[in-house]
Short mmCIF file of C-alpha atoms in Angstrom, two decimals:
data_model
loop_
_atom_site.label_atom_id
_atom_site.label_comp_id
_atom_site.label_asym_id
_atom_site.label_seq_id
_atom_site.Cartn_x
_atom_site.Cartn_y
_atom_site.Cartn_z
CA MET A 26 8.28 -25.88 1.34
CA HIS A 27 10.07 -22.99 -0.31
CA LEU A 28 8.77 -19.82 -1.95
CA VAL A 29 10.64 -17.77 -4.51
CA PHE A 30 10.90 -14.18 -5.65
CA PHE A 31 11.68 -14.32 -9.36
CA TYR A 32 13.00 -11.56 -11.57
CA CYS A 33 11.07 -12.13 -14.78
CA LYS A 34 10.12 -10.83 -18.14
CA ILE A 35 6.34 -10.51 -17.81
CA PHE A 36 3.86 -10.83 -20.67
CA ALA A 37 0.34 -9.58 -19.93
CA PRO A 38 -2.61 -10.95 -21.92
CA ASP A 39 -3.91 -8.54 -24.56
CA ASN A 40 -7.58 -8.99 -23.71
CA ILE A 41 -7.52 -8.62 -19.92
CA LYS A 42 -10.06 -6.07 -18.68
CA HIS A 43 -8.57 -5.49 -15.23
CA PRO A 44 -4.80 -6.14 -15.14
CA ILE A 45 -3.85 -7.71 -11.81
CA LEU A 46 -0.05 -7.32 -11.69
CA GLN A 47 1.49 -4.04 -10.57
CA THR A 48 4.78 -2.29 -11.15
CA HIS A 49 6.39 1.06 -10.37
CA VAL A 50 7.27 3.64 -13.00
CA LYS A 51 9.07 6.97 -12.78
CA THR A 52 7.08 10.01 -13.88
CA ASN A 53 7.59 13.75 -13.69
CA ASN A 54 5.47 13.65 -10.52
CA GLY A 55 7.47 10.90 -8.82
CA ILE A 56 7.07 7.14 -8.60
CA ARG A 57 3.65 5.83 -9.65
CA THR A 58 2.12 2.38 -9.22
CA ILE A 59 0.38 1.06 -12.33
CA SER A 60 -1.14 -2.20 -13.56
CA PRO A 61 0.23 -2.37 -17.10
CA ILE A 62 -0.44 -4.46 -20.15
CA GLY A 63 2.25 -5.37 -22.66
CA THR A 64 5.70 -6.60 -21.61
CA TRP A 65 8.04 -5.48 -18.83
CA GLU A 66 10.60 -6.86 -16.37
CA ASP A 67 10.07 -6.98 -12.62
CA MET A 68 10.54 -8.96 -9.41
CA ILE A 69 7.47 -11.05 -8.56
CA PHE A 70 6.44 -13.50 -5.84
CA SER A 71 6.07 -17.11 -7.01
CA GLU A 72 2.55 -17.46 -5.58
CA GLU A 73 1.44 -14.32 -7.40
CA MET A 74 2.92 -15.75 -10.59
CA LYS A 75 0.85 -18.92 -10.20
CA ASN A 76 -2.29 -16.87 -9.67
CA ALA A 77 -1.56 -14.57 -12.62
CA MET A 78 -1.10 -17.53 -14.95
CA LYS A 79 -4.78 -18.36 -14.38
CA PHE A 80 -5.58 -15.00 -16.01
CA GLY A 81 -3.33 -15.58 -19.02
CA TYR A 82 -0.07 -13.98 -17.91
CA LYS A 83 3.18 -15.57 -19.09
CA PHE A 84 6.65 -15.34 -17.57
CA GLU A 85 10.25 -15.78 -18.62
CA ILE A 86 12.24 -16.37 -15.43
CA LEU A 87 15.66 -14.68 -15.41
CA TRP A 88 16.82 -15.27 -11.81
CA GLY A 89 15.45 -15.37 -8.28
CA TYR A 90 15.78 -15.75 -4.50
CA THR A 91 14.50 -18.76 -2.56
CA PHE A 92 12.97 -18.47 0.94
CA GLU A 93 11.77 -21.05 3.42
CA HIS A 94 8.00 -20.98 3.97
CA LYS A 95 6.53 -20.87 7.48
CA LYS A 96 3.43 -19.43 9.13
CA VAL A 97 5.11 -17.16 11.67
CA PHE A 98 2.34 -14.66 12.46
CA THR A 99 -0.66 -16.90 13.15
CA ASN A 100 -0.64 -16.48 16.94
CA TYR A 101 0.15 -12.77 16.68
CA VAL A 102 -2.76 -12.06 14.33
CA ASP A 103 -5.20 -14.35 16.15
CA PHE A 104 -4.50 -12.73 19.52
CA LEU A 105 -4.79 -9.14 18.31
CA TYR A 106 -7.85 -9.76 16.16
CA HIS A 107 -9.92 -12.15 18.25
CA ASN A 108 -8.82 -11.14 21.76
CA LEU A 109 -8.73 -7.38 21.24
CA ARG A 110 -10.44 -6.15 18.06
CA MET A 111 -13.44 -8.44 18.38
CA LYS A 112 -13.63 -8.19 22.17
CA TYR A 113 -13.56 -4.41 22.55
CA ASP A 114 -15.77 -1.77 20.98
CA LYS A 115 -14.26 0.62 18.41
CA SER A 116 -14.42 3.41 20.99
CA ASN A 117 -12.04 1.47 23.24
CA PRO A 118 -8.32 2.33 22.87
CA LEU A 119 -7.39 -1.37 22.87
CA ASN A 120 -9.40 -1.85 19.69
CA PHE A 121 -7.48 0.95 18.01
CA ILE A 122 -4.11 -0.30 19.28
CA ALA A 123 -4.84 -3.77 17.91
CA LYS A 124 -5.86 -2.29 14.55
CA ILE A 125 -2.65 -0.26 14.28
CA LEU A 126 -0.47 -3.23 15.24
CA LEU A 127 -2.18 -5.44 12.66
CA ASN A 128 -2.09 -2.87 9.87
CA SER A 129 1.52 -1.85 10.44
CA LEU A 130 2.96 -5.36 10.68
CA TYR A 131 3.95 -5.75 7.03
CA GLY A 132 5.22 -2.18 6.79
CA ARG A 133 7.53 -2.71 9.75
CA PHE A 134 9.30 -5.51 7.90
CA GLY A 135 9.43 -3.57 4.64
CA MET A 136 10.87 -0.32 5.89
CA ASN A 137 14.22 1.04 4.75
CA ASP A 138 16.82 -0.01 7.32
CA GLN A 139 19.44 2.46 6.14
CA PHE A 140 18.66 4.84 8.98
CA PRO A 141 20.15 8.34 8.86
CA SER A 142 22.40 9.74 11.57
CA ILE A 143 21.17 12.53 13.84
CA GLU A 144 23.45 14.94 15.65
CA LEU A 145 23.00 18.05 17.75
CA ILE A 146 25.66 20.56 16.70
CA HIS A 147 26.44 23.96 18.20
CA LYS A 148 25.69 26.83 15.83
CA ASP A 149 29.35 27.95 15.95
CA LEU A 150 30.41 24.58 14.52
CA ILE A 151 27.65 24.05 11.97
CA LYS A 152 29.45 25.77 9.07
CA ASN A 153 32.43 23.48 9.38
CA PHE A 154 30.14 20.44 9.54
CA GLU A 155 28.19 21.58 6.47
CA ASN A 156 31.37 22.16 4.47
CA LYS A 157 32.41 18.55 5.07
CA ASN A 158 28.98 16.90 4.73
CA LEU A 159 26.85 19.19 2.56
CA GLU A 160 25.76 16.50 0.09
CA LYS A 161 24.82 14.10 2.89
CA ILE A 162 22.57 16.46 4.86
CA ILE A 163 18.90 15.51 4.64
CA ASP A 164 17.43 18.12 6.98
CA ARG A 165 18.38 20.58 9.69
CA ILE A 166 16.27 22.07 12.48
CA ASP A 167 17.25 25.30 14.23
CA LEU A 168 17.00 24.95 18.03
CA GLY A 169 18.56 28.24 19.05
CA ASN A 170 22.20 27.70 19.99
CA GLN A 171 22.02 24.13 18.73
CA ILE A 172 21.22 22.76 15.27
CA LEU A 173 19.66 19.31 14.90
CA VAL A 174 21.16 17.79 11.76
CA ILE A 175 19.87 14.69 9.99
CA TYR A 176 22.29 13.25 7.45
CA GLU A 177 23.06 10.08 5.53
CA SER A 178 25.14 7.60 7.47
CA GLU A 179 28.40 6.21 6.17
CA ASN A 180 29.16 2.49 6.01
CA VAL A 181 25.53 1.51 6.66
CA PHE A 182 26.24 -2.04 5.54
CA GLU A 183 29.06 -2.40 8.08
CA SER A 184 26.81 -1.54 11.00
CA TYR A 185 26.23 -4.18 13.67
CA GLU A 186 22.75 -2.86 14.48
CA THR A 187 19.81 -5.22 14.05
CA HIS A 188 16.68 -3.57 12.67
CA ASN A 189 14.55 -6.71 12.25
CA VAL A 190 13.72 -5.81 8.66
CA ASN A 191 12.86 -8.44 6.07
CA VAL A 192 11.58 -7.08 2.77
CA SER A 193 10.60 -10.54 1.53
CA ILE A 194 8.04 -10.85 4.34
CA ALA A 195 6.48 -7.48 3.53
CA ALA A 196 6.48 -8.24 -0.20
CA ALA A 197 4.87 -11.65 0.34
CA ILE A 198 2.11 -10.18 2.55
CA THR A 199 1.17 -7.55 -0.03
CA ALA A 200 1.35 -10.16 -2.81
CA TYR A 201 -1.05 -12.45 -0.94
CA ALA A 202 -3.40 -9.47 -0.51
CA ARG A 203 -3.36 -8.80 -4.26
CA ILE A 204 -3.97 -12.50 -4.93
CA HIS A 205 -7.00 -12.38 -2.63
CA MET A 206 -8.42 -9.26 -4.30
CA SER A 207 -7.84 -10.65 -7.81
CA GLN A 208 -10.87 -12.94 -7.42
CA PHE A 209 -13.09 -9.86 -7.73
CA LYS A 210 -11.40 -8.70 -10.95
CA ASN A 211 -12.19 -10.11 -14.39
CA ASN A 212 -14.97 -12.05 -12.70
CA PRO A 213 -17.95 -12.49 -15.07
CA ASN A 214 -20.30 -12.45 -12.07
CA ILE A 215 -19.03 -9.14 -10.68
CA ASN A 216 -19.47 -5.79 -12.42
CA LEU A 217 -16.51 -3.91 -10.96
CA PHE A 218 -16.47 -0.10 -10.89
CA TYR A 219 -13.54 0.54 -8.55
CA THR A 220 -11.23 -1.36 -6.24
CA ASP A 221 -8.62 -0.47 -3.68
CA THR A 222 -6.38 -2.37 -1.30
CA ASP A 223 -9.22 -4.14 0.51
CA SER A 224 -12.46 -2.90 -1.03
CA ILE A 225 -14.60 -3.13 -4.15
CA TYR A 226 -17.46 -1.05 -5.54
CA THR A 227 -19.98 -3.02 -7.56
CA ASP A 228 -23.68 -3.22 -8.41
CA SER A 229 -23.56 -7.03 -8.49
CA GLU A 230 -24.99 -9.35 -5.86
CA LEU A 231 -22.03 -11.03 -4.17
CA ASP A 232 -21.92 -14.67 -3.21
CA SER A 233 -22.42 -15.13 0.53
CA LYS A 234 -19.03 -16.88 0.77
CA PHE A 235 -17.37 -13.48 0.31
CA LEU A 236 -19.33 -11.75 3.09
CA CYS A 237 -18.91 -11.68 6.86
CA ASP A 238 -18.54 -8.71 9.21
CA LYS A 239 -16.27 -10.51 11.67
CA THR A 240 -14.06 -12.80 9.58
CA LEU A 241 -10.62 -11.72 8.40
CA GLY A 242 -10.43 -11.65 4.61
CA LYS A 243 -14.19 -11.35 4.14
CA LEU A 244 -16.08 -8.29 2.92
CA LYS A 245 -18.74 -6.31 4.73
CA LEU A 246 -21.30 -3.99 3.20
CA GLU A 247 -20.28 -0.41 3.96
CA TYR A 248 -22.56 1.71 1.77
CA ILE A 249 -25.39 1.54 -0.73
CA ALA A 250 -25.08 4.39 -3.22
CA GLU A 251 -27.55 5.73 -5.77
CA GLU A 252 -24.82 7.37 -7.84
CA ALA A 253 -21.04 7.24 -7.86
CA ILE A 254 -18.14 8.80 -9.74
CA PHE A 255 -14.66 7.26 -9.73
CA LEU A 256 -11.96 9.46 -11.23
CA ASN A 257 -8.62 8.15 -9.98
CA PRO A 258 -7.18 5.96 -7.23
CA LYS A 259 -8.52 7.42 -3.97
CA VAL A 260 -10.48 10.09 -5.85
CA TYR A 261 -14.20 9.30 -5.90
CA CYS A 262 -17.63 10.44 -4.75
CA LEU A 263 -20.65 8.43 -3.55
CA LYS A 264 -24.21 9.71 -3.24
CA LEU A 265 -25.88 7.37 -0.75
CA GLU A 266 -29.53 6.35 -0.69
CA SER A 267 -29.94 8.54 2.40
CA GLY A 268 -28.72 11.55 0.43
CA LYS A 269 -25.44 11.70 2.32
CA LEU A 270 -22.36 12.46 0.26
CA ILE A 271 -19.13 10.54 0.83
CA TYR A 272 -16.06 11.48 -1.13
CA LYS A 273 -12.32 11.06 -1.09
CA ALA A 274 -9.82 13.26 -2.88
CA LYS A 275 -6.25 12.24 -2.17
CA GLY A 276 -4.05 15.21 -1.32
CA LEU A 277 -6.95 17.60 -0.71
CA LYS A 278 -7.33 19.19 2.71
CA GLY A 279 -10.37 18.07 4.66
CA GLU A 280 -11.77 21.57 5.09
CA VAL A 281 -12.22 21.96 1.33
CA GLY A 282 -15.82 20.96 0.65
CA LEU A 283 -16.74 19.25 -2.62
CA THR A 284 -20.12 18.48 -4.15
CA PHE A 285 -21.32 15.78 -6.51
CA LYS A 286 -21.49 18.40 -9.25
CA ASP A 287 -17.81 19.18 -8.65
CA PHE A 288 -16.96 15.57 -9.40
CA GLU A 289 -19.20 15.65 -12.47
CA LYS A 290 -17.23 18.65 -13.75
CA LEU A 291 -13.94 16.85 -13.11
CA LEU A 292 -15.31 13.82 -14.94
CA LYS A 293 -15.88 16.07 -17.95
CA LYS A 294 -12.35 17.49 -17.50
CA LYS A 295 -13.59 20.90 -16.39
CA TRP A 296 -11.84 23.03 -13.77
CA ILE A 297 -13.35 23.75 -10.36
CA ASN A 298 -12.30 26.53 -7.99
CA LYS A 299 -12.59 26.24 -4.21
#
């Protein structure tokens, strides 16, 4: 069996409530991930294409890459999850180690393998080095008589180093995750308020087939909230039945306290000062 990454022209359905395909766009504040409607071109995993077609997406394939399909991580995931995460309490370091190894697996394969060069240069020689490599320098750290310089490597594609990087594996893993989460979007039985990588916020009763505390890929009930405000990805506030407040504000330091009223003001596009 083979799987393919296709570069396509993508046509989103006009009437979709929760778009399920993502792309990156450049903004004045950097690269942003969005789920657009309309038409655009992008690279997409063949299995995600099949899933998207169920929601009304259409594709014009322009070109692609073919990969052999194998289940290469079954034993790795089973061992870490069942033998460590499920065996040891969350307070045990082995539980945490297993969690980190599981969560970082796809990222390890998707990292940029064009590693920079690092050199320790005497301060008397740094000016000469900078004159020759100024545009390549990424960072420099003053260590007294020595300067630690990080700079872009030359001839990275001629290197004989092996970094064990495979972007197709990382891209396939994240695509399968989006496919899994798409079943909770545009679902007539689920009133969806907010969703993230592996979570949903809803006031609907979920089918028991989706729920299990100890099964990979299943959901578990984390909170029951009386009120909630969702403003942006990773910016929300929950007022629990117990009265406890849980909120997340991406980019905000933890010591800055926010209240439910603060989120209400932001919802109404009013400024808050802290």
